[in-house]
Short mmCIF file of C-alpha atoms in Angstrom, two decimals:
data_model
loop_
_atom_site.label_atom_id
_atom_site.label_comp_id
_atom_site.label_asym_id
_atom_site.label_seq_id
_atom_site.Cartn_x
_atom_site.Cartn_y
_atom_site.Cartn_z
CA MET H 1 75.43 -60.40 -35.53
CA GLN H 2 74.19 -59.60 -39.00
CA LYS H 3 76.61 -57.53 -41.04
CA LEU H 4 75.68 -53.87 -41.28
CA PRO H 5 75.45 -52.04 -44.60
CA ASP H 6 78.75 -50.57 -45.72
CA GLU H 7 77.06 -47.19 -46.21
CA LEU H 8 76.06 -47.06 -42.54
CA ILE H 9 79.58 -47.88 -41.36
CA GLU H 10 80.96 -45.19 -43.70
CA LYS H 11 78.53 -42.66 -42.26
CA PHE H 12 79.70 -43.59 -38.77
CA LEU H 13 83.38 -43.32 -39.61
CA SER H 14 82.84 -39.99 -41.35
CA GLY H 15 80.89 -38.65 -38.39
CA ASN H 16 77.64 -38.12 -40.33
CA CYS H 17 75.31 -40.59 -38.60
CA THR H 18 72.64 -40.09 -35.98
CA LYS H 19 73.02 -41.03 -32.33
CA GLU H 20 70.91 -44.16 -32.87
CA GLU H 21 72.97 -45.22 -35.90
CA ALA H 22 76.20 -44.53 -34.04
CA ALA H 23 75.12 -46.79 -31.16
CA LEU H 24 74.22 -49.55 -33.60
CA VAL H 25 77.49 -49.31 -35.53
CA TRP H 26 79.59 -49.03 -32.39
CA ASN H 27 78.04 -52.17 -30.95
CA TYR H 28 78.61 -54.00 -34.24
CA LEU H 29 82.27 -52.92 -34.53
CA ARG H 30 82.89 -53.83 -30.94
CA LYS H 31 81.77 -57.38 -31.65
CA ASN H 32 83.52 -57.48 -35.03
CA PRO H 33 86.95 -55.92 -34.47
CA ASP H 34 88.35 -57.52 -37.61
CA GLU H 35 85.97 -55.54 -39.78
CA SER H 36 87.94 -54.44 -42.86
CA TYR H 37 86.52 -50.89 -42.69
CA LEU H 38 88.24 -50.31 -39.35
CA LEU H 39 91.65 -51.41 -40.63
CA LYS H 40 91.22 -49.34 -43.78
CA GLU H 41 90.15 -46.25 -41.76
CA PHE H 42 93.03 -46.79 -39.36
CA GLU H 43 95.54 -46.90 -42.19
CA GLN H 44 94.09 -43.89 -44.01
CA GLU H 45 94.02 -41.74 -40.93
CA ASP H 46 97.62 -42.48 -40.04
CA GLY H 47 99.66 -39.37 -40.69
CA GLU H 48 96.81 -36.89 -40.07
CA ALA H 49 97.52 -33.59 -38.31
CA PRO H 50 99.00 -34.28 -34.85
CA LEU H 51 96.58 -34.25 -31.93
CA PRO H 52 97.26 -32.53 -28.60
CA GLU H 53 99.73 -34.46 -26.47
CA GLY H 54 98.04 -37.27 -24.53
CA TYR H 55 94.68 -36.74 -26.28
CA ARG H 56 94.74 -40.07 -28.18
CA GLU H 57 95.71 -42.06 -25.06
CA GLU H 58 93.09 -40.32 -22.94
CA MET H 59 90.30 -41.08 -25.40
CA LEU H 60 91.41 -44.69 -25.80
CA ALA H 61 91.50 -45.21 -22.02
CA TYR H 62 88.04 -43.67 -21.73
CA ILE H 63 86.49 -45.95 -24.39
CA THR H 64 88.24 -48.99 -22.96
CA GLU H 65 86.89 -48.20 -19.51
CA MET H 66 83.34 -47.47 -20.65
CA THR H 67 83.10 -50.45 -23.04
CA PRO H 68 85.33 -53.29 -21.80
CA VAL H 69 85.85 -56.30 -24.04
CA ALA H 70 86.16 -59.84 -22.69
CA PRO H 71 87.74 -61.85 -25.52
CA ALA H 72 88.13 -65.64 -25.49
CA GLU H 73 91.43 -66.97 -24.11
CA LYS H 74 92.61 -68.50 -27.38
CA LYS H 75 92.29 -65.24 -29.24
CA VAL H 76 93.54 -62.82 -26.63
CA LYS H 77 96.39 -61.29 -28.62
CA ARG H 78 94.45 -61.09 -31.89
CA LEU H 79 91.32 -59.64 -30.31
CA ASN H 80 93.25 -57.14 -28.19
CA PHE H 81 95.09 -55.91 -31.21
CA LEU H 82 91.97 -55.62 -33.32
CA TRP H 83 89.97 -54.11 -30.46
CA TYR H 84 92.51 -51.38 -29.97
CA GLY H 85 92.53 -50.91 -33.70
CA ALA H 86 88.76 -50.46 -33.67
CA ALA H 87 88.91 -48.07 -30.71
CA ALA H 88 91.74 -46.13 -32.31
CA ALA H 89 89.81 -45.80 -35.55
CA VAL H 90 86.81 -44.42 -33.68
CA ILE H 91 89.08 -42.07 -31.77
CA LEU H 92 90.55 -40.84 -35.02
CA VAL H 93 87.06 -40.18 -36.38
CA ILE H 94 86.20 -38.16 -33.28
CA CYS H 95 89.51 -36.36 -33.33
CA LYS H 96 89.17 -35.56 -37.02
CA MET H 97 85.81 -33.96 -36.32
CA TRP H 98 87.44 -32.01 -33.45
CA LEU H 99 90.24 -30.81 -35.72
CA LEU H 100 87.80 -29.78 -38.44
CA ASP H 101 85.67 -27.87 -35.96
CA ARG H 102 88.64 -26.16 -34.31
CA PRO H 103 89.12 -23.40 -36.97
CA ALA H 104 85.42 -22.58 -36.80
CA MET H 105 85.59 -22.39 -33.03
CA LYS H 106 88.63 -20.18 -33.23
CA ALA H 107 87.00 -17.92 -35.77
CA SER H 108 83.90 -17.73 -33.61
CA GLY H 109 85.99 -16.82 -30.59
CA GLU H 110 87.84 -14.14 -32.53
CA HIS H 111 84.53 -12.75 -33.71
CA LEU H 112 83.17 -12.56 -30.17
CA ALA H 113 86.37 -11.01 -28.87
CA SER H 114 86.30 -8.30 -31.51
CA TYR H 115 82.57 -7.60 -31.18
CA GLU H 116 81.62 -4.24 -29.75
CA ALA H 117 78.16 -2.90 -29.05
CA PRO H 118 77.11 -0.42 -31.71
CA LYS H 119 77.85 3.13 -30.67
CA THR H 120 75.32 5.93 -30.89
CA GLU H 121 76.21 8.26 -33.74
CA TRP H 122 75.52 11.97 -33.29
CA ILE H 123 75.28 14.73 -35.87
CA THR H 124 76.60 18.11 -34.72
CA GLU H 125 75.33 21.58 -35.60
CA SER H 126 77.24 24.59 -34.28
CA ASN H 127 76.90 28.34 -34.61
CA ALA H 128 80.35 29.92 -34.80
CA GLY H 129 78.99 33.19 -36.20
CA LYS H 130 77.61 36.34 -34.64
CA LYS H 131 73.97 35.91 -35.67
CA GLU H 132 71.32 33.28 -35.04
CA ILE H 133 71.12 30.42 -37.51
CA MET H 134 68.15 28.19 -38.32
CA VAL H 135 68.58 24.41 -38.27
CA PHE H 136 65.92 22.11 -39.71
CA LEU H 137 65.85 18.67 -38.13
CA PRO H 138 64.86 15.56 -40.13
CA ASP H 139 61.44 15.41 -38.40
CA SER H 140 60.62 19.00 -39.58
CA SER H 141 61.35 20.52 -36.17
CA LYS H 142 63.08 23.92 -36.34
CA VAL H 143 65.86 25.14 -34.06
CA ARG H 144 67.30 28.66 -33.83
CA LEU H 145 70.83 28.43 -32.51
CA SER H 146 72.28 31.55 -30.91
CA PRO H 147 75.94 32.47 -31.46
CA GLY H 148 78.22 30.01 -29.69
CA ALA H 149 75.47 27.41 -29.30
CA ARG H 150 76.02 23.77 -30.19
CA MET H 151 73.47 21.03 -30.82
CA LEU H 152 73.79 17.27 -31.33
CA TYR H 153 71.06 14.95 -32.57
CA ARG H 154 71.07 11.23 -33.21
CA LYS H 155 71.65 9.73 -36.63
CA GLY H 156 68.32 8.45 -37.95
CA PHE H 157 66.57 11.15 -35.91
CA GLY H 158 62.79 10.67 -35.87
CA THR H 159 62.81 7.65 -38.19
CA ILE H 160 64.84 4.74 -36.85
CA ALA H 161 66.03 6.50 -33.69
CA ASN H 162 64.41 8.43 -30.86
CA ARG H 163 64.22 12.21 -31.11
CA ASP H 164 67.07 12.86 -28.66
CA VAL H 165 68.89 16.20 -28.74
CA GLN H 166 71.77 17.64 -26.71
CA VAL H 167 72.24 21.40 -26.46
CA SER H 168 74.93 23.66 -25.08
CA GLY H 169 74.19 27.39 -25.22
CA LYS H 170 71.01 29.28 -26.14
CA ALA H 171 68.47 27.85 -28.57
CA PHE H 172 64.80 28.19 -29.49
CA PHE H 173 62.92 25.00 -30.42
CA ASP H 174 59.76 24.65 -32.48
CA VAL H 175 59.09 20.92 -32.20
CA ALA H 176 57.05 18.98 -34.75
CA LYS H 177 54.37 16.75 -33.26
CA ASN H 178 54.94 13.01 -33.21
CA GLN H 179 52.98 10.99 -30.67
CA GLN H 180 55.04 7.85 -31.30
CA ARG H 181 58.43 9.50 -30.80
CA PRO H 182 58.62 12.07 -27.98
CA PHE H 183 61.22 14.80 -28.34
CA THR H 184 63.80 14.77 -25.51
CA LEU H 185 66.28 17.58 -24.93
CA TYR H 186 69.32 17.16 -22.66
CA SER H 187 70.84 20.41 -21.46
CA GLU H 188 73.40 20.78 -18.65
CA GLY H 189 71.68 18.49 -16.14
CA LEU H 190 68.06 18.97 -17.26
CA GLN H 191 65.93 16.63 -19.36
CA THR H 192 63.00 18.21 -21.20
CA SER H 193 60.43 15.94 -22.88
CA VAL H 194 57.80 17.22 -25.31
CA LEU H 195 55.44 15.92 -27.98
CA GLY H 196 55.01 19.12 -29.95
CA THR H 197 55.61 22.63 -28.68
CA SER H 198 57.87 25.67 -28.79
CA PHE H 199 60.25 26.63 -26.03
CA TYR H 200 63.52 28.40 -25.32
CA VAL H 201 66.50 26.89 -23.50
CA ASN H 202 69.59 28.59 -22.09
CA ALA H 203 72.22 26.03 -21.10
CA ASN H 204 75.55 27.78 -20.82
CA PRO H 205 78.16 25.23 -19.61
CA TYR H 206 80.04 28.03 -17.84
CA SER H 207 76.99 29.32 -15.96
CA ASP H 208 75.43 27.86 -12.81
CA LYS H 209 71.92 28.45 -14.14
CA VAL H 210 69.99 26.51 -16.78
CA SER H 211 66.60 27.82 -17.87
CA VAL H 212 63.73 26.55 -19.99
CA LYS H 213 60.88 28.88 -20.99
CA LEU H 214 57.72 27.53 -22.62
CA PHE H 215 55.79 29.44 -25.28
CA THR H 216 53.25 26.94 -26.60
CA GLY H 217 52.16 23.42 -25.68
CA LYS H 218 53.34 21.65 -22.56
CA VAL H 219 56.69 20.22 -21.47
CA ARG H 220 57.86 17.81 -18.82
CA ILE H 221 61.22 18.58 -17.17
CA SER H 222 63.27 16.39 -14.86
CA LEU H 223 66.83 16.26 -13.59
CA ASP H 224 69.11 14.36 -15.96
CA ASP H 225 70.39 11.87 -13.38
CA SER H 226 69.28 8.78 -11.48
CA THR H 227 68.99 10.44 -8.07
CA SER H 228 65.63 12.09 -8.62
CA LYS H 229 62.50 10.88 -10.40
CA ARG H 230 60.55 14.08 -9.79
CA ALA H 231 59.08 15.79 -12.86
CA TYR H 232 58.05 19.43 -13.36
CA TYR H 233 55.43 20.50 -15.89
CA LEU H 234 55.45 23.93 -17.51
CA GLU H 235 52.53 25.71 -19.08
CA PRO H 236 52.79 28.52 -21.67
CA GLY H 237 54.51 31.58 -20.23
CA GLN H 238 56.29 29.72 -17.44
CA GLU H 239 60.06 29.50 -17.06
CA LEU H 240 61.99 26.93 -15.07
CA VAL H 241 65.39 27.94 -13.70
CA PHE H 242 67.74 25.29 -12.35
CA SER H 243 70.86 25.85 -10.23
CA LYS H 244 73.55 23.25 -11.00
CA SER H 245 75.40 23.89 -7.74
CA SER H 246 72.51 23.89 -5.25
CA ARG H 247 70.21 21.63 -7.34
CA ASN H 248 67.31 23.99 -6.55
CA ILE H 249 64.59 24.79 -9.07
CA ALA H 250 62.45 27.90 -9.44
CA ILE H 251 59.43 28.28 -11.72
CA ASN H 252 58.39 31.75 -12.80
CA GLY H 253 55.22 32.44 -14.71
CA PRO H 254 51.73 33.86 -14.88
CA VAL H 255 49.83 30.70 -13.90
CA LYS H 256 47.48 31.35 -10.99
CA HIS H 257 47.49 28.91 -8.10
CA THR H 258 44.55 28.05 -5.89
CA GLU H 259 44.75 28.31 -2.11
CA ASP H 260 45.37 24.54 -1.92
CA HIS H 261 48.75 24.97 -3.60
CA ILE H 262 49.88 27.85 -1.37
CA ALA H 263 51.43 27.19 2.01
CA LYS H 264 50.06 29.30 4.84
CA ALA H 265 52.38 32.05 6.01
CA HIS H 266 54.18 31.38 9.27
CA SER H 267 52.95 27.76 9.25
CA LEU H 268 56.35 26.46 10.28
CA LYS H 269 58.50 27.05 13.30
CA ALA H 270 62.21 26.38 13.59
CA ASP H 271 61.73 23.60 16.12
CA THR H 272 59.29 21.74 13.83
CA ILE H 273 61.91 21.19 11.08
CA SER H 274 63.57 17.76 11.40
CA ASN H 275 66.32 17.51 8.80
CA TRP H 276 64.76 18.99 5.68
CA TYR H 277 61.70 20.67 4.23
CA MET H 278 60.50 20.76 0.62
CA PHE H 279 59.05 23.89 -1.03
CA ASN H 280 56.78 22.53 -3.75
CA ASN H 281 56.24 25.20 -6.40
CA GLN H 282 55.11 27.78 -3.85
CA ARG H 283 54.74 31.52 -4.30
CA LEU H 284 57.96 33.28 -3.46
CA ALA H 285 56.11 35.55 -1.04
CA ASP H 286 54.98 32.52 0.96
CA VAL H 287 58.50 31.06 0.87
CA PHE H 288 59.94 34.28 2.35
CA ASP H 289 57.22 34.34 4.99
CA GLN H 290 57.96 30.78 6.03
CA LEU H 291 61.71 31.43 6.11
CA SER H 292 61.05 34.46 8.27
CA ALA H 293 59.14 32.28 10.72
CA ILE H 294 61.61 29.41 10.69
CA TYR H 295 64.70 31.56 11.29
CA ASN H 296 62.95 34.28 13.29
CA VAL H 297 64.18 37.15 11.13
CA ASP H 298 62.53 39.93 9.15
CA ILE H 299 62.47 39.54 5.37
CA GLU H 300 61.27 42.59 3.47
CA TYR H 301 60.04 42.32 -0.13
CA SER H 302 57.59 43.92 -2.55
CA HIS H 303 54.55 41.78 -3.41
CA SER H 304 54.21 43.39 -6.83
CA GLU H 305 57.84 42.61 -7.75
CA ILE H 306 57.67 38.89 -6.94
CA ARG H 307 53.99 38.32 -7.73
CA ASP H 308 54.59 35.75 -10.52
CA MET H 309 57.61 34.03 -9.01
CA TYR H 310 57.54 30.52 -7.56
CA PHE H 311 60.11 28.30 -5.92
CA ILE H 312 60.81 24.58 -5.80
CA GLY H 313 63.63 23.52 -3.54
CA LYS H 314 64.71 21.41 -0.62
CA LEU H 315 65.60 23.17 2.61
CA GLU H 316 68.18 21.37 4.71
CA LYS H 317 68.30 22.19 8.41
CA LYS H 318 72.07 22.61 8.15
CA ASP H 319 71.70 25.28 5.42
CA SER H 320 72.24 28.87 6.53
CA LEU H 321 69.59 31.47 5.76
CA ASN H 322 72.19 33.47 3.84
CA GLU H 323 72.76 30.54 1.45
CA ILE H 324 69.06 29.89 0.99
CA ILE H 325 68.10 33.50 0.24
CA SER H 326 71.16 33.92 -2.00
CA ASP H 327 70.17 30.87 -4.10
CA ILE H 328 66.58 32.08 -4.41
CA ALA H 329 67.73 35.55 -5.43
CA ILE H 330 70.10 34.23 -8.12
CA LEU H 331 67.43 31.97 -9.62
CA ASN H 332 64.89 34.79 -9.79
CA HIS H 333 67.16 37.72 -10.72
CA LEU H 334 66.69 39.42 -7.36
CA SER H 335 69.06 41.44 -5.21
CA VAL H 336 69.59 40.96 -1.49
CA THR H 337 70.87 43.47 1.04
CA THR H 338 70.94 43.32 4.82
CA SER H 339 70.35 46.07 7.37
CA ASN H 340 70.32 45.59 11.15
CA GLY H 341 69.64 41.84 10.77
CA ARG H 342 66.87 42.41 8.25
CA TYR H 343 66.93 40.96 4.70
CA ILE H 344 65.76 43.34 1.98
CA ILE H 345 64.72 41.72 -1.33
CA ARG H 346 64.44 43.79 -4.50
CA LYS H 347 63.94 43.00 -8.17
CA GLY H 348 67.05 43.28 -10.35
CA LYS H 349 70.73 43.43 -9.54
CA PRO H 350 71.91 45.31 -6.42
#
């Protein structure tokens, strides 16, 4: 076989050749085990950093098995010696590359082990005084924080990050319009999304009720969890009140509803309820009328006092009427008294 260029053999021994070149050189060295480059490489590599125990023998056995040599009888000892020398030299080249790569692999592993996903950074604004304070957000939105209120917004708010805000306590928001970045407020279990509007939120962590009242624009409100995908939309003048314990929602406001949105009084009977029934933003008067029919009791109320009150809630068959009426009363600032089995509903505290 024609002698290969020294440069090509050097590339092979240094581990810098292509797969095609490696195959060519390997075949040449296999047929020319007395090549001086192999003996020189073998001598130079002797004394390199120690390899893992058994690694050299394992590689040599593998190469011997995959590429057996059948030397002539008269040169058995010489060829065997030189063949193993050639194989050993190749092994040392491979092992040297392995040893050189090992620190990089270790560093890479250490880097991956120490990597942590970037954490969201929040900026905090608190009102520890006795008067309201005004906070100007980076997107030009304005927030009036009441005494004791606390607000967090994301670093890079409105520029590189979404307009996400967390609030605890009472606050009034005048939100700057930005169609590309909706404004989302998280407050004690409620999620309020707006594009540009003004609204008031009361999210006391020590109170069962959370309320959002809209002044201008339009807002979309949903429960801040994965159990419900239902959304509630407020129009100016409406207020949503949410009970954290019962998960019921009431909407109060001056918006007039058509007959299609109002359930007919006494349309339900107790024996027609399976396991639950949903009141979907119905007038409170109609809710009381339906409860009266379902539970076969008298519920007395004043139409003028609850005229602009609405209720959204899920009625479970297992719920007692006392619990249901009590929840509705708390959400709407009503008082409840009983007399001879009759429920009497009045506006304000008892």
